[in-house]
Short mmCIF file of C-alpha atoms in Angstrom, two decimals:
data_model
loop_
_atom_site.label_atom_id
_atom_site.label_comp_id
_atom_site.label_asym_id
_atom_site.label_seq_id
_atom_site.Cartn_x
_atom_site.Cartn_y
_atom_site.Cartn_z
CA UNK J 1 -9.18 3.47 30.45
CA UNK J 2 -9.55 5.64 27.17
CA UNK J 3 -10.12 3.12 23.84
CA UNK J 4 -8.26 3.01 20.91
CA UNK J 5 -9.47 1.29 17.91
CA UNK J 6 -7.64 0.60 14.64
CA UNK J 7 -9.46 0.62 11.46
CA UNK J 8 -8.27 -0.98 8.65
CA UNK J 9 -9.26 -0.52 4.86
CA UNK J 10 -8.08 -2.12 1.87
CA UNK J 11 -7.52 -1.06 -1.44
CA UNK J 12 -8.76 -1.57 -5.09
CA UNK J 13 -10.86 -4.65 -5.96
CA UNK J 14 -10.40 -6.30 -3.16
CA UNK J 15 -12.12 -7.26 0.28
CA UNK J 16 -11.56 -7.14 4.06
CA UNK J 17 -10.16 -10.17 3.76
CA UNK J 18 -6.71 -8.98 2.03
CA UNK J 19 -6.16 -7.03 5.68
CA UNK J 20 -6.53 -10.42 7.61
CA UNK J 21 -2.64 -11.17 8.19
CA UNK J 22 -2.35 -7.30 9.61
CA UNK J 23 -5.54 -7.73 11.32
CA UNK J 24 -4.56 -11.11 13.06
CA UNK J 25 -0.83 -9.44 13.97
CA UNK J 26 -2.26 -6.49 15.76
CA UNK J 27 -4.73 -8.60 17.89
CA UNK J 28 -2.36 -10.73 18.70
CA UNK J 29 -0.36 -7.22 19.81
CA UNK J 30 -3.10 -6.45 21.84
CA UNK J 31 -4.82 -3.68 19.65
CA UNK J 32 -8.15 -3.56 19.16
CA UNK J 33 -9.16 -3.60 15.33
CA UNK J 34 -11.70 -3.24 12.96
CA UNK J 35 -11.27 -4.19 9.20
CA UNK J 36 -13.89 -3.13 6.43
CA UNK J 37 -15.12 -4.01 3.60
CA UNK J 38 -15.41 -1.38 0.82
CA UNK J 39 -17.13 -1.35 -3.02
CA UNK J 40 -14.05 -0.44 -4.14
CA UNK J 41 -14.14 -2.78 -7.39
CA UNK J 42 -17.37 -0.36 -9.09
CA UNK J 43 -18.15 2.63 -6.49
CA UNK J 44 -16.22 5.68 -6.35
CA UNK J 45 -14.08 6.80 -3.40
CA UNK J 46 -17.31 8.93 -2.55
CA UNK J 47 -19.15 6.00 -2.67
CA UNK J 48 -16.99 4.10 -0.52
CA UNK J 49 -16.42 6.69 1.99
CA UNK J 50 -20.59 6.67 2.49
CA UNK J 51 -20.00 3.07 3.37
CA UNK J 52 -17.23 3.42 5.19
CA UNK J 53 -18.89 5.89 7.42
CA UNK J 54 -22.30 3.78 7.98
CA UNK J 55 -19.58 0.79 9.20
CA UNK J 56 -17.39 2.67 11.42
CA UNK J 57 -19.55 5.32 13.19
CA UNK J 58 -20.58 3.88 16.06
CA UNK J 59 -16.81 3.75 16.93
CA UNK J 60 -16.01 7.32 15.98
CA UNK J 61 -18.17 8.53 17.97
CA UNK J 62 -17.85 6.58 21.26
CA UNK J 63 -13.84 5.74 21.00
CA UNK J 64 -11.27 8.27 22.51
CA UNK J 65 -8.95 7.42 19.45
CA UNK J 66 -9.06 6.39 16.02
CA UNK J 67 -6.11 4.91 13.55
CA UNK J 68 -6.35 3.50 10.26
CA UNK J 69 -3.84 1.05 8.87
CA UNK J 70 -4.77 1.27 4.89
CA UNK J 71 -3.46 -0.46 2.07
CA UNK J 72 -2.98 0.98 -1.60
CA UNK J 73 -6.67 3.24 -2.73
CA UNK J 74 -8.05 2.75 1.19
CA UNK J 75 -5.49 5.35 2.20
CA UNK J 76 -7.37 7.53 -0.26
CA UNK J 77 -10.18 6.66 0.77
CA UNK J 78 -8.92 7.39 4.62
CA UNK J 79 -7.56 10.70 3.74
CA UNK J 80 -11.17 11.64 2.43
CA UNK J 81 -13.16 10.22 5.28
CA UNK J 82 -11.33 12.20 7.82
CA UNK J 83 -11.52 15.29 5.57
CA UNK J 84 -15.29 14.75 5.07
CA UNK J 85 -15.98 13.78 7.97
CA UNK J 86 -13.89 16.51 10.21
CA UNK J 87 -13.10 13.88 12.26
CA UNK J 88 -11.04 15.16 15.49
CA UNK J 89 -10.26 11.55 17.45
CA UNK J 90 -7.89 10.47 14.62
CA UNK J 91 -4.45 9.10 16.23
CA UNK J 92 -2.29 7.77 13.95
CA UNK J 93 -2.45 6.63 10.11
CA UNK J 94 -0.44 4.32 8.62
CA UNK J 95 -0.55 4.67 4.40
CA UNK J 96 1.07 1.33 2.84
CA UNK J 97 1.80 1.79 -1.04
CA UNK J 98 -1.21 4.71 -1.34
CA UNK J 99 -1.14 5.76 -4.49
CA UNK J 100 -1.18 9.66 -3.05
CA UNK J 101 0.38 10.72 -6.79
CA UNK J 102 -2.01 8.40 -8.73
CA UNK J 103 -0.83 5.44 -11.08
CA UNK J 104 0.45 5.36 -14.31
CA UNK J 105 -1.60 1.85 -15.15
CA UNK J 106 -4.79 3.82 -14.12
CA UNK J 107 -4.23 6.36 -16.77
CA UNK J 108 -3.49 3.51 -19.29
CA UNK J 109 -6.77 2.21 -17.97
CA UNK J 110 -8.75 4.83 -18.33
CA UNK J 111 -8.12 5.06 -22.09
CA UNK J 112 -9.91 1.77 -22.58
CA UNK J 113 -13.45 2.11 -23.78
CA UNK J 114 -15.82 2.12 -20.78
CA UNK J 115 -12.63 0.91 -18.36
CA UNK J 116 -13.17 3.65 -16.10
CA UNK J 117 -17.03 3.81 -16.39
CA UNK J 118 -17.61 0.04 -15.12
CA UNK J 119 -14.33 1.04 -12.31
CA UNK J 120 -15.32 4.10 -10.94
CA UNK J 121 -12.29 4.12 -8.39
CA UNK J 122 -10.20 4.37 -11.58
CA UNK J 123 -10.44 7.82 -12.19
CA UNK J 124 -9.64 8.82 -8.71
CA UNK J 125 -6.19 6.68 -9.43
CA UNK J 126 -5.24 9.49 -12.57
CA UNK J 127 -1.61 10.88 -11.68
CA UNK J 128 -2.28 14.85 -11.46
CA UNK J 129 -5.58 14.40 -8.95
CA UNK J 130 -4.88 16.14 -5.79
CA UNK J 131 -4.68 14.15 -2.82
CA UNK J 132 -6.47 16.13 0.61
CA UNK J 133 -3.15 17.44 2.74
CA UNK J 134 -3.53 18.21 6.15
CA UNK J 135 -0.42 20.12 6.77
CA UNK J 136 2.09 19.98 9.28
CA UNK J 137 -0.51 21.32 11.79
CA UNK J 138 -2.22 18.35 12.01
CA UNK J 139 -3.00 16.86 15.15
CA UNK J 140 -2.22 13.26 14.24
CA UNK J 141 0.97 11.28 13.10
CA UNK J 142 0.67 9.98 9.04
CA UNK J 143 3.38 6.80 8.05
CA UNK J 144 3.80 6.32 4.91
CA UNK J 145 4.83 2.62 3.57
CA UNK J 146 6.49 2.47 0.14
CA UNK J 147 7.27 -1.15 -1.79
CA UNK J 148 10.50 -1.16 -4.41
CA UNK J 149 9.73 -4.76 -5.71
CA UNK J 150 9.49 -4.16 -9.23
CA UNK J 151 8.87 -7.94 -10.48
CA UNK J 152 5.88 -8.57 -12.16
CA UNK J 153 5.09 -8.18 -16.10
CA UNK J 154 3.03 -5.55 -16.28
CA UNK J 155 4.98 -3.31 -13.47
CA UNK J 156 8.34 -4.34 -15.85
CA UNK J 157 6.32 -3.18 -19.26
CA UNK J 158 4.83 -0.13 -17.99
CA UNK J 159 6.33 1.24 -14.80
CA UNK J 160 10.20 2.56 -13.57
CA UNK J 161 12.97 0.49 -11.30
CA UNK J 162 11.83 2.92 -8.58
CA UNK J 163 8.56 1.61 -7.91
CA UNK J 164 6.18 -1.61 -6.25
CA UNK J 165 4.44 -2.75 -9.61
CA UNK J 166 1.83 -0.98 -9.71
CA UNK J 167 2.87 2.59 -7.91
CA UNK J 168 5.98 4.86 -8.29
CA UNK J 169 7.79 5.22 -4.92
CA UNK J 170 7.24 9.01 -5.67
CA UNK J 171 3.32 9.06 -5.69
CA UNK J 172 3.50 7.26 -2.14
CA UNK J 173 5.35 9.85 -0.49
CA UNK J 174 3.60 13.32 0.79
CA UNK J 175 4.42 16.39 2.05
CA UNK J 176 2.46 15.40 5.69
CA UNK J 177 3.80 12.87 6.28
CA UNK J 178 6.05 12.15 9.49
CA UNK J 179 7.85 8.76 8.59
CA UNK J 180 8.65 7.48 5.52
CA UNK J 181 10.32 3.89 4.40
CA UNK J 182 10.76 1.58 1.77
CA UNK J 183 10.58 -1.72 2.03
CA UNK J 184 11.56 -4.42 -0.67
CA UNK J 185 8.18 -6.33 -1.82
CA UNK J 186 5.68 -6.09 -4.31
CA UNK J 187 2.10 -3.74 -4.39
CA UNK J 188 -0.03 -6.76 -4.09
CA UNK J 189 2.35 -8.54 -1.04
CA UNK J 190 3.38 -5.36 1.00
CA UNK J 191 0.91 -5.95 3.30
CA UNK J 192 1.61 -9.84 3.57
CA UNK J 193 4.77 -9.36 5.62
CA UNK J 194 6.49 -9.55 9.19
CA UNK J 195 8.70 -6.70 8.08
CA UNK J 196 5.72 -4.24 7.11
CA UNK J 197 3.70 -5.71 10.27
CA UNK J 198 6.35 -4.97 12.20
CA UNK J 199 6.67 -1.43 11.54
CA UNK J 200 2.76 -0.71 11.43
CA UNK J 201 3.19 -2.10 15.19
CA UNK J 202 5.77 0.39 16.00
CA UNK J 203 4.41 3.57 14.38
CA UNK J 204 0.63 2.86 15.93
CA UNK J 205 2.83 2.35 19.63
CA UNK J 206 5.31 5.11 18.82
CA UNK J 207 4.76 7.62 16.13
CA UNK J 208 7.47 6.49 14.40
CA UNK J 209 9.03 3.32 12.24
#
């Protein structure tokens, strides 16, 4: 029986432990998962694709497939593991509110004295930073998870109608993409959700939303 293993990486500033309501719905779907933890508060996304790859190489290697579930900054990080890596057992990757366009509050950010210095990952957040497409050609499915739950102060002061909070629907969305949908929470509780679980389930089984 081939094995298929879902890895799952979470975004800015925060630990595996922000992936744990995904992590415990898939188990309990029967997939086998992985979830990392990443220096994503002070390393760069070089940084934390190094220790990404010293945590999940064992199962690149040995399993027949590989998909990532990845929240906000992870899918960056995702997008330049595989890249990097050339890895050729990927299966299906699942991008929830990725910040593939960068974020307006990172380039606010990064105009605060020694902001971006002490949080390296912010500068790989800069709207205008090209994100690594792999084309139609690829040989794995991409889902891409966008939130419209624009409720919190500083998403109200600084950011538009159409976006989670933190990340403009439009900087989610890429051209390699194979599904797209929006669904109506916030950046920091997309990933906290039957709804969102729900469809991760159905594009890792399917391909699809």
């Amino acid at each position: 029986m081939k094995r298929e293993v879902t890895v799952l990486i979470h975004g800015f500033n925060k630990s595996k432990s922000d992936m744990l309501y995904i992590e415990a719905g898939l188990k309990s779907a029967g997939f086998e998962v992985l979830s990392v933890s990443l220096p994503t508060t002070f390393c760069s996304l070089e940084q934390c694709c190094n220790s990404l790859f010293l945590q999940i190489k064992e199962i690149v290697d040995s399993a027949d497939m590989v998909n990532y579930v990845a929240h906000s900054m992870g899918g960056l990080i995702t997008r330049y593991f595989i890249d990097s890596m050339g890895q050729t057992n990927v299966g299906k990757c699942v991008f929830i509110a990725t910040p593939h366009g960068g974020s307006k509050l990172a380039s606010i950010a990064s105009f605060i004295p020694l902001y971006s210095t002490i949080f390296k990952p912010i500068k790989d957040l800069i709207p205008g930073l090209s994100y690594r497409d792999f084309g139609s050609d690829k040989n794995f499915k991409i889902g891409v998870i966008a939130g419209c739950q624009n409720d919190g102060i500083i998403g109200r002061l600084f950011m538009s109608r159409q976006s989670d909070g933190r990340v403009e629907i439009s900087a989610v969305k890429t051209n390699d993409m194979d599904d797209f949908v929006i669904v109506p929470y916030g950046h920091s509780d997309i990933h906290h959700n039957s709804k969102t679980l729900l469809l991760v389930k159905n594009f890792l089984s399917t391909g699809a939303f």
